[in-house]
XYZ file of C-alpha atoms in Angstrom:
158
model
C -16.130 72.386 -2.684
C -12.682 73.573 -1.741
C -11.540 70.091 -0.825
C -13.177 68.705 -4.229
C -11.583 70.578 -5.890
C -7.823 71.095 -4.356
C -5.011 70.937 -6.700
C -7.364 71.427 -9.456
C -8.131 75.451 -9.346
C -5.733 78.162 -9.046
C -8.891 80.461 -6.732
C -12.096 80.443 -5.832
C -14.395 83.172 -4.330
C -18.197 82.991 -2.983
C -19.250 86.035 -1.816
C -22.850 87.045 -0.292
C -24.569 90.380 -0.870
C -26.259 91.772 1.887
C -27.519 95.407 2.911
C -24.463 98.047 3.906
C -23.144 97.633 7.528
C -24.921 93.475 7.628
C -21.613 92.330 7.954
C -20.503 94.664 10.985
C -24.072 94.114 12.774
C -23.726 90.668 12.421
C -19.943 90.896 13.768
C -21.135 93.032 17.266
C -24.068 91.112 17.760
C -21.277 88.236 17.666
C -19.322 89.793 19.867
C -21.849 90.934 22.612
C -22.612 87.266 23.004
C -26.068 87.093 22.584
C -25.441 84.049 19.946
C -23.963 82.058 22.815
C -25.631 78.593 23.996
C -24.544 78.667 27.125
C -27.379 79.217 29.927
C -26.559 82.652 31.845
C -28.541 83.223 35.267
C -30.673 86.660 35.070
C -32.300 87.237 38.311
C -32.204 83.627 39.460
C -32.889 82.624 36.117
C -31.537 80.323 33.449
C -31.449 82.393 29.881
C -29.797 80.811 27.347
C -28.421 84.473 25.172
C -29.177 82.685 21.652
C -32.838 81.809 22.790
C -33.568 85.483 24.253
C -32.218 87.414 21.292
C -34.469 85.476 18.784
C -37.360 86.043 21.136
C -37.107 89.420 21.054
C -35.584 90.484 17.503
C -37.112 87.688 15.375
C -40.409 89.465 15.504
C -39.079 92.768 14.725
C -37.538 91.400 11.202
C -40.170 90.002 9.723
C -41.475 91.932 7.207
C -44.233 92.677 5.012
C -43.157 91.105 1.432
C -45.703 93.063 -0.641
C -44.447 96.024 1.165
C -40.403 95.430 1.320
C -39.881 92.632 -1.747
C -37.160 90.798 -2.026
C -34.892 89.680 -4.515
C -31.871 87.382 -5.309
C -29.578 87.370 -7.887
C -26.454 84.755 -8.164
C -24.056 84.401 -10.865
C -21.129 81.479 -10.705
C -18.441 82.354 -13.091
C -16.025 79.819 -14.231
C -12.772 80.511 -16.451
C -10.343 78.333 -18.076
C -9.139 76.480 -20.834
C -12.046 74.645 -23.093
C -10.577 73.255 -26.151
C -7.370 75.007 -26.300
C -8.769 78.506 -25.726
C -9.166 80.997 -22.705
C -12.854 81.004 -21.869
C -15.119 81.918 -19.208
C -18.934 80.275 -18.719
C -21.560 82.187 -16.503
C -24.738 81.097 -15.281
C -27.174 83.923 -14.113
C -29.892 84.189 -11.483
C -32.058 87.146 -10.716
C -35.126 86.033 -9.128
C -37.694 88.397 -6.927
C -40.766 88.703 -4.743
C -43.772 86.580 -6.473
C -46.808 89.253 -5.967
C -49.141 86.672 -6.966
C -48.307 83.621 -4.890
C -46.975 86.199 -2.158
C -43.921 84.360 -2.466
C -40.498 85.711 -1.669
C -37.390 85.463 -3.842
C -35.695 83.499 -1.136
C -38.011 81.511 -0.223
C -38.613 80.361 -4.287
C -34.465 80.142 -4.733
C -34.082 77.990 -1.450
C -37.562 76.282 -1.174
C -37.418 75.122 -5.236
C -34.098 74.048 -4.927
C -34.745 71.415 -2.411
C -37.905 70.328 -2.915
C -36.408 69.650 -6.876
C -33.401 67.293 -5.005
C -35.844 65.625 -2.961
C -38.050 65.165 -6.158
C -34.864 63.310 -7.983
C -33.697 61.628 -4.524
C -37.439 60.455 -4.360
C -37.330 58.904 -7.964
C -33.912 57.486 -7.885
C -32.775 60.347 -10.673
C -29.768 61.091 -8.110
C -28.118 58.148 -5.972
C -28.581 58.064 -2.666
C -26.367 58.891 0.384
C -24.826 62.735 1.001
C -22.808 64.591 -1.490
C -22.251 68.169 -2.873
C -24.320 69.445 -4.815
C -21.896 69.775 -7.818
C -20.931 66.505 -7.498
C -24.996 64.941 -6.664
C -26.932 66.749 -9.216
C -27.143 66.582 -12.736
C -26.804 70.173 -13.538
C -29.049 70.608 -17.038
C -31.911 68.735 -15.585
C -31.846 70.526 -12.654
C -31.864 73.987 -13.901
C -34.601 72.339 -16.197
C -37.066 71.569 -13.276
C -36.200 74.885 -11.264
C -37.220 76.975 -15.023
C -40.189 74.687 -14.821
C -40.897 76.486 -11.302
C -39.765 79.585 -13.325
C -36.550 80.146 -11.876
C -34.689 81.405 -14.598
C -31.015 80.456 -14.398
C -28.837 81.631 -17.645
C -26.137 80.866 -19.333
C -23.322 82.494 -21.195
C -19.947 81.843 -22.647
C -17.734 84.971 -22.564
């Protein structure tokens, strides 16, 4: 979206939330190499450091959802001029752990959102071919169908 929309914005910021010290995990794990691709021998073997590490962590973080729930939230704030006045428009998402479907918030917020655009690539609602999102989907309709799935987005002009 940068590129889209050069020239045309004077910032923009995305920012993810995760749990205190993600980011410096993340960062060390990084740095010890065990995201690499690249095969290393270990004891005459051929270990490709990516591979091992999700063999051995990838069990260890998967959790119990009814016991550790999830939950997203997302808000996308926009300000500018709209009709000669200084405004600002925010849309709103807080969606969590579905008890009775057993369904997490991330997998509902990731899992609804494409099955929707292959539901409006399947029925010709979007055209075909790649494109952003803000450029490829018709936003009201959209949020219409995920609200339908009850994903709640909201919207506000400040």
């Amino acid at each position: 979206m940068a590129q889209r929309y050069e020239g045309r914005l004077d910032s923009m910021e995305y920012k993810t939330l995760r749990y205190p010290g993600h980011a410096d995990a993340i960062r060390l794990v990084r740095e010890l190499g065990l995201f690499g691709l690249d095969p290393v021998d270990v004891k005459g073997t051929k270990i490709v450091p990516r591979d091992a590490f999700m063999a051995i962590v990838g069990p260890l973080l998967k959790k119990d959802p009814s016991t550790s729930p999830d939950q997203v939230a997302l808000r996308v704030e926009v300000s500018g001029e709209k009709d000669g006045r200084d405004v600002t428009l925010r849309w709103d998402l807080l969606d969590r752990f579905d008890p009775s479907t057993g369904t997490t918030a991330m997998m509902r917020t990731t899992g609804y959102s494409l099955s929707t655009t292959a539901i409006f690539q399947a029925t010709g609602r979007v055209a075909p071919g790649v494109g952003t999102p803000d450029e490829a989907m018709p936003a009201e309709p959209y949020i219409q169908e995920l609200k339908k799935r009850g994903i709640d987005i909201r919207f506000s002009e400040l």
